[in-house]
Structure formats: structure tokens, C-alpha cells
């Protein structure tokens, strides 16, 4: 999509060359505490009904929570956070062309696990509620250097 289709304050952010590179781009907007993560629904994200496929929303949620954790906690900012559990409740459809964005909260971090929750909207309407548990894995380089 053209950069003019992206809401003000959001910057494109690459997350490696794998799965998300093929399904992105994703955009990040830094907040006072944490981030908003977003993307514009394109035809390639849609099911035959012209709405964003649930698998794309689940993928987005699976990125939203750990990426947000990187910004919310200095202890996990540069750590790989593989998913242990992801629970997504689909609340409403996200139509083609909609701006989808999410914000997450870090509920608890232990020495080995991170517990998160978030809410995803499409053009301002709540479309998904998500919670997840992530294992604190090894350090990696492609992560924020400091929490936002």
C-alpha cells in the first residue's frame, strides 16, 4: 500500500525475511508506554468473503504480543519469545481496505515466561481479543534496544 494509506505516526518495521515479510508489511507507532502495531488489509489477506482471514488476524496477534513485550519490559527487550499459548477471540470482521491495529499489555513476566493480553481494532471497531503466554528464549539482535 502507498505510504499515504498508513495513519500518521506509524513507521514500517521489518521483522526478518520469513513468514511475516511475506505477509506484511507491519507498522509500528511508539506510545508513551508500549506501541501500536498495525497493517492495512489487502486482497491477499482476505478470505473468499472479502474479509481478513482469521489466520492473518491470529498471525497479527501472535506478532502483536511479543513485539509489545519487547517495548514494555527491558528484561525481555532483546529476547526471542516463542509462543506457548495463544487465545484469540474473533469479535467482528476486518474488511478489505481496513486499517487493523492492536495494543497489548504485559500482565506478568517471570524468569522464564511472559503473560500478555491485547485488543485489535479495524477502523476503530474491536475485532479481536487476544491473550498469550510466551517462553523467554535466547537473545537476538533484531529487537528494540530500549523499551519505548
Coordinates of N, CA and C in Angstrom, one line a residue:
X1 N 0.8 -1.2 0.0 CA 0.0 0.0 0.0 C 0.9 1.3 0.0
X2 N 0.3 2.3 -0.5 CA 1.0 3.6 -0.5 C 1.2 4.1 0.9
X3 N 2.3 4.8 1.2 CA 2.5 5.3 2.5 C 1.4 6.3 3.0
X4 N 0.7 6.9 2.0 CA -0.4 7.8 2.4 C -1.6 7.0 3.0
X5 N -1.6 5.7 2.8 CA -2.7 4.8 3.3 C -2.4 4.5 4.8
X6 N -1.3 4.9 5.3 CA -0.9 4.5 6.7 C -1.2 5.7 7.6
X7 N -1.9 5.4 8.7 CA -2.2 6.5 9.7 C -0.9 7.2 10.2
X8 N -1.0 8.5 10.5 CA 0.1 9.3 11.0 C 0.7 8.7 12.2
X9 N 2.1 8.7 12.2 CA 2.9 8.3 13.3 C 3.3 6.8 13.2
X10 N 2.7 6.1 12.3 CA 3.1 4.7 12.1 C 4.3 4.6 11.1
X11 N 5.3 3.8 11.4 CA 6.5 3.6 10.6 C 6.6 2.2 10.2
X12 N 7.0 1.9 9.0 CA 7.2 0.5 8.6 C 8.3 -0.2 9.4
X13 N 8.1 -1.4 9.8 CA 9.1 -2.2 10.5 C 9.2 -3.6 10.0
X14 N 10.4 -3.9 9.6 CA 10.7 -5.3 9.1 C 11.0 -6.2 10.3
X15 N 10.5 -7.4 10.2 CA 10.7 -8.4 11.2 C 11.4 -9.6 10.6
X16 N 12.5 -9.5 10.0 CA 13.2 -10.6 9.3 C 12.7 -10.8 7.9
X17 N 13.1 -11.9 7.3 CA 12.8 -12.2 5.9 C 11.8 -13.4 5.8
X18 N 11.3 -13.9 6.9 CA 10.5 -15.1 6.8 C 9.0 -14.8 6.6
X19 N 8.2 -15.5 7.4 CA 6.8 -15.6 7.3 C 6.2 -14.2 7.3
X20 N 6.6 -13.3 8.2 CA 6.0 -12.0 8.4 C 6.4 -11.1 7.2
X21 N 7.6 -11.2 6.7 CA 7.9 -10.5 5.5 C 7.0 -10.8 4.3
X22 N 6.6 -12.0 4.2 CA 5.7 -12.4 3.1 C 4.3 -12.0 3.4
X23 N 3.9 -11.7 4.6 CA 2.5 -11.4 5.0 C 2.3 -9.9 5.4
X24 N 3.4 -9.2 5.6 CA 3.4 -7.8 6.0 C 3.0 -6.9 4.8
X25 N 3.4 -5.7 4.9 CA 4.2 -5.1 5.9 C 3.4 -4.7 7.2
X26 N 4.1 -4.7 8.3 CA 3.6 -4.2 9.6 C 4.2 -2.9 9.9
X27 N 3.4 -2.1 10.6 CA 3.8 -0.7 11.0 C 3.7 -0.6 12.5
X28 N 4.7 0.2 13.1 CA 4.7 0.4 14.5 C 4.6 1.9 14.8
X29 N 3.8 2.2 15.8 CA 3.8 3.6 16.3 C 4.1 3.5 17.8
X30 N 5.1 4.3 18.2 CA 5.5 4.3 19.6 C 4.6 5.1 20.4
X31 N 4.3 4.6 21.6 CA 3.4 5.3 22.5 C 4.3 5.7 23.7
X32 N 3.7 6.5 24.6 CA 4.4 6.9 25.9 C 4.9 5.6 26.5
X33 N 4.0 4.6 26.6 CA 4.4 3.3 27.1 C 3.9 2.2 26.2
X34 N 4.8 1.5 25.5 CA 4.4 0.5 24.6 C 4.3 1.0 23.2
X35 N 3.5 0.2 22.3 CA 3.4 0.5 20.9 C 2.0 0.2 20.4
X36 N 1.7 0.7 19.3 CA 0.6 0.2 18.5 C 1.2 -0.5 17.3
X37 N 0.7 -1.7 16.9 CA 1.2 -2.4 15.7 C 0.0 -2.4 14.8
X38 N 0.3 -2.2 13.5 CA -0.8 -2.2 12.5 C -0.5 -2.7 11.1
X39 N -1.5 -2.9 10.3 CA -1.4 -3.2 8.9 C -2.7 -2.9 8.2
X40 N -2.5 -2.6 6.9 CA -3.7 -2.4 6.0 C -4.1 -3.7 5.4
X41 N -5.4 -4.1 5.6 CA -5.9 -5.3 5.0 C -5.9 -5.2 3.4
X42 N -5.2 -6.1 2.8 CA -5.1 -6.2 1.3 C -5.9 -7.4 0.8
X43 N -6.2 -7.5 -0.5 CA -6.9 -8.6 -1.0 C -6.2 -9.9 -0.7
X44 N -4.9 -9.9 -0.6 CA -4.1 -11.2 -0.4 C -4.3 -11.7 1.1
X45 N -4.8 -10.8 2.0 CA -5.1 -11.2 3.3 C -6.5 -11.7 3.5
X46 N -7.3 -11.6 2.5 CA -8.7 -11.9 2.6 C -9.2 -13.3 2.3
X47 N -10.3 -13.7 2.9 CA -10.9 -15.0 2.6 C -11.9 -14.7 1.4
X48 N -12.5 -15.8 0.9 CA -13.4 -15.6 -0.3 C -14.6 -14.6 0.0
X49 N -14.9 -14.2 1.2 CA -15.9 -13.3 1.5 C -15.4 -11.8 1.5
X50 N -14.1 -11.6 1.2 CA -13.5 -10.3 1.2 C -13.2 -9.7 2.5
X51 N -13.1 -10.5 3.5 CA -12.7 -10.0 4.9 C -11.4 -10.7 5.2
X52 N -10.7 -10.0 6.1 CA -9.4 -10.5 6.5 C -9.5 -11.9 7.1
X53 N -8.7 -12.9 6.6 CA -8.7 -14.3 7.0 C -8.4 -14.3 8.5
X54 N -9.1 -15.2 9.2 CA -8.8 -15.4 10.6 C -7.4 -15.8 10.9
X55 N -6.8 -16.5 10.0 CA -5.3 -16.9 10.1 C -4.4 -15.7 10.1
X56 N -4.8 -14.7 9.3 CA -4.0 -13.4 9.3 C -4.1 -12.7 10.6
X57 N -5.4 -12.6 11.1 CA -5.6 -11.9 12.3 C -4.9 -12.6 13.5
X58 N -4.9 -14.0 13.5 CA -4.2 -14.7 14.5 C -2.7 -14.5 14.4
X59 N -2.2 -14.5 13.2 CA -0.7 -14.2 12.9 C -0.4 -12.8 13.5
X60 N -1.2 -11.8 13.1 CA -1.0 -10.5 13.6 C -1.0 -10.5 15.1
X61 N -1.9 -11.1 15.8 CA -2.0 -11.2 17.2 C -0.7 -11.8 17.8
X62 N -0.2 -12.9 17.1 CA 1.0 -13.6 17.5 C 2.2 -12.7 17.4
X63 N 2.2 -11.7 16.6 CA 3.3 -10.7 16.5 C 3.1 -9.6 17.5
X64 N 1.8 -9.1 17.6 CA 1.5 -8.0 18.5 C 2.0 -8.2 19.9
X65 N 1.7 -9.4 20.5 CA 2.0 -9.6 21.9 C 3.5 -9.6 22.2
X66 N 4.3 -10.4 21.5 CA 5.7 -10.4 21.9 C 6.5 -9.1 21.4
X67 N 6.1 -8.5 20.3 CA 6.7 -7.2 19.9 C 6.4 -6.2 21.0
X68 N 5.1 -6.2 21.5 CA 4.8 -5.2 22.5 C 5.6 -5.5 23.8
X69 N 5.8 -6.8 24.1 CA 6.6 -7.1 25.3 C 8.0 -6.6 25.2
X70 N 8.6 -6.6 24.0 CA 9.9 -6.0 23.8 C 10.0 -4.6 24.2
X71 N 8.9 -3.9 23.9 CA 8.8 -2.4 24.2 C 8.4 -2.1 25.7
X72 N 7.8 -3.1 26.3 CA 7.2 -2.8 27.6 C 8.1 -3.3 28.8
X73 N 9.1 -4.1 28.5 CA 10.0 -4.7 29.5 C 11.4 -4.7 29.1
X74 N 12.3 -4.0 29.8 CA 13.7 -4.1 29.5 C 14.3 -5.5 29.6
X75 N 13.7 -6.3 30.5 CA 14.1 -7.7 30.8 C 14.0 -8.6 29.6
X76 N 13.0 -8.3 28.7 CA 12.7 -9.2 27.6 C 12.9 -8.5 26.2
X77 N 13.4 -7.2 26.3 CA 13.5 -6.4 25.1 C 14.3 -7.0 23.9
X78 N 15.3 -7.8 24.2 CA 16.1 -8.4 23.2 C 16.1 -9.9 23.3
X79 N 15.0 -10.5 23.6 CA 14.8 -11.9 23.8 C 13.8 -12.5 22.8
X80 N 14.1 -13.6 22.3 CA 13.2 -14.4 21.4 C 12.1 -14.9 22.3
X81 N 10.8 -14.7 21.9 CA 9.7 -15.1 22.8 C 8.8 -16.0 22.0
X82 N 9.2 -17.3 21.9 CA 8.3 -18.3 21.2 C 7.0 -18.5 22.0
X83 N 5.9 -18.7 21.2 CA 4.6 -18.8 21.7 C 4.4 -20.1 22.4
X84 N 3.9 -20.1 23.6 CA 3.4 -21.3 24.3 C 1.9 -21.5 24.1
X85 N 1.2 -20.4 24.2 CA -0.3 -20.5 24.1 C -0.7 -19.2 23.5
X86 N -1.7 -19.2 22.6 CA -2.3 -18.0 22.0 C -3.8 -18.3 22.0
X87 N -4.6 -17.4 22.6 CA -6.0 -17.5 22.6 C -6.6 -16.3 21.9
X88 N -7.3 -16.5 20.8 CA -7.9 -15.3 20.0 C -9.4 -15.5 20.0
X89 N -10.1 -14.4 20.4 CA -11.5 -14.3 20.3 C -11.8 -13.4 19.2
X90 N -12.5 -13.9 18.1 CA -12.8 -13.0 17.0 C -14.1 -12.3 17.3
X91 N -14.2 -11.0 17.3 CA -15.3 -10.2 17.7 C -16.1 -9.7 16.5
X92 N -15.4 -9.4 15.4 CA -16.1 -8.8 14.2 C -15.2 -8.9 13.0
X93 N -15.7 -8.8 11.8 CA -14.9 -8.9 10.6 C -14.0 -7.7 10.4
X94 N -12.9 -7.9 9.7 CA -12.0 -6.8 9.3 C -12.0 -6.8 7.7
X95 N -12.8 -5.9 7.1 CA -12.9 -5.9 5.7 C -11.7 -5.5 4.9
X96 N -11.6 -5.9 3.7 CA -10.6 -5.5 2.8 C -10.5 -3.9 2.8
X97 N -9.2 -3.4 2.9 CA -9.0 -2.0 3.0 C -9.0 -1.4 4.4
X98 N -9.4 -2.2 5.4 CA -9.5 -1.6 6.7 C -8.1 -1.5 7.3
X99 N -7.9 -0.5 8.2 CA -6.7 -0.4 9.0 C -6.9 -1.2 10.3
X100 N -6.0 -2.2 10.4 CA -6.1 -3.0 11.6 C -4.9 -2.6 12.5
X101 N -5.2 -2.4 13.8 CA -4.1 -2.1 14.7 C -4.4 -2.7 16.1
X102 N -3.4 -3.0 16.8 CA -3.5 -3.6 18.1 C -2.6 -3.0 19.2
X103 N -3.0 -3.1 20.4 CA -2.2 -2.6 21.5 C -2.3 -3.7 22.6
X104 N -1.2 -3.9 23.3 CA -1.1 -5.0 24.2 C -0.6 -4.6 25.6
X105 N -0.9 -5.4 26.6 CA -0.4 -5.1 27.9 C 0.4 -6.4 28.4
X106 N 1.4 -6.1 29.1 CA 2.2 -7.1 29.7 C 1.6 -7.3 31.1
X107 N 1.0 -8.5 31.3 CA 0.4 -8.8 32.6 C 1.3 -9.2 33.7
X108 N 2.3 -10.1 33.3 CA 3.3 -10.6 34.2 C 4.5 -11.2 33.4
X109 N 5.7 -11.0 34.0 CA 6.9 -11.6 33.4 C 7.6 -12.3 34.6
X110 N 7.9 -13.6 34.4 CA 8.6 -14.3 35.4 C 10.0 -14.5 34.8
X111 N 10.8 -15.4 35.4 CA 12.2 -15.6 34.9 C 12.1 -16.4 33.6
X112 N 11.0 -17.1 33.3 CA 11.0 -17.9 32.1 C 9.8 -17.7 31.2
X113 N 8.8 -16.9 31.7 CA 7.6 -16.8 30.9 C 7.1 -15.3 30.9
X114 N 6.3 -15.0 29.9 CA 5.7 -13.7 29.7 C 4.2 -13.9 29.5
X115 N 3.4 -13.2 30.2 CA 1.9 -13.3 30.1 C 1.4 -12.0 29.5
X116 N 0.7 -12.0 28.4 CA 0.2 -10.8 27.7 C -1.3 -10.9 27.4
X117 N -1.8 -9.7 27.1 CA -3.2 -9.6 26.5 C -3.2 -8.4 25.6
X118 N -4.2 -8.4 24.7 CA -4.3 -7.3 23.8 C -5.7 -7.2 23.1
X119 N -5.9 -6.0 22.5 CA -7.1 -5.8 21.8 C -6.8 -5.3 20.4
X120 N -7.5 -5.8 19.4 CA -7.2 -5.5 18.0 C -8.5 -4.8 17.4
X121 N -8.3 -3.7 16.7 CA -9.4 -3.0 16.1 C -9.2 -2.9 14.6
X122 N -10.3 -2.7 13.9 CA -10.3 -2.4 12.4 C -11.1 -1.2 12.2
X123 N -10.4 -0.1 11.7 CA -11.1 1.2 11.5 C -11.8 1.6 12.8
X124 N -11.2 1.3 13.9 CA -11.8 1.8 15.2 C -12.8 0.8 15.9
X125 N -13.2 -0.3 15.2 CA -14.1 -1.2 15.8 C -13.3 -2.4 16.4
X126 N -13.6 -2.9 17.6 CA -13.0 -4.0 18.1 C -13.3 -5.3 17.3
X127 N -12.2 -6.0 16.9 CA -12.4 -7.1 16.0 C -11.7 -8.4 16.6
X128 N -10.8 -8.3 17.6 CA -10.2 -9.5 18.2 C -9.7 -9.1 19.6
X129 N -9.9 -10.1 20.5 CA -9.3 -10.0 21.8 C -8.3 -11.2 21.9
X130 N -7.1 -10.9 22.4 CA -6.1 -11.9 22.4 C -5.4 -12.0 23.8
X131 N -5.0 -13.2 24.1 CA -4.1 -13.4 25.3 C -3.1 -14.5 24.9
X132 N -1.9 -14.3 25.5 CA -0.9 -15.3 25.1 C 0.2 -15.5 26.2
X133 N 0.8 -16.6 26.2 CA 1.9 -17.0 27.1 C 3.1 -17.3 26.2
X134 N 4.3 -16.7 26.5 CA 5.5 -16.8 25.7 C 6.6 -17.2 26.6
X135 N 7.5 -18.1 26.1 CA 8.7 -18.5 26.8 C 9.8 -17.5 26.5
X136 N 10.5 -17.2 27.5 CA 11.6 -16.2 27.4 C 12.8 -17.1 26.8
X137 N 13.1 -16.8 25.6 CA 14.2 -17.5 24.9 C 15.5 -16.8 24.8
X138 N 16.4 -17.2 23.9 CA 17.7 -16.6 23.8 C 17.6 -15.2 23.3
X139 N 18.7 -14.5 23.5 CA 18.9 -13.1 23.0 C 19.0 -13.1 21.5
X140 N 18.5 -12.0 20.8 CA 18.7 -11.9 19.4 C 18.9 -10.4 19.1
X141 N 19.4 -10.1 17.9 CA 19.8 -8.7 17.6 C 18.7 -7.9 17.0
X142 N 17.8 -8.4 16.3 CA 16.8 -7.6 15.6 C 15.6 -7.3 16.6
X143 N 15.9 -6.5 17.6 CA 14.9 -6.1 18.5 C 15.2 -4.7 19.0
X144 N 14.2 -4.1 19.6 CA 14.5 -2.7 20.1 C 15.6 -2.7 21.1
X145 N 16.4 -1.6 21.2 CA 17.5 -1.6 22.1 C 17.0 -1.1 23.5
X146 N 15.9 -0.4 23.5 CA 15.3 0.1 24.8 C 13.8 0.0 24.7
X147 N 13.1 -0.2 25.8 CA 11.7 -0.1 25.8 C 11.2 1.3 25.3
X148 N 10.1 1.4 24.7 CA 9.6 2.7 24.2 C 9.0 3.5 25.4

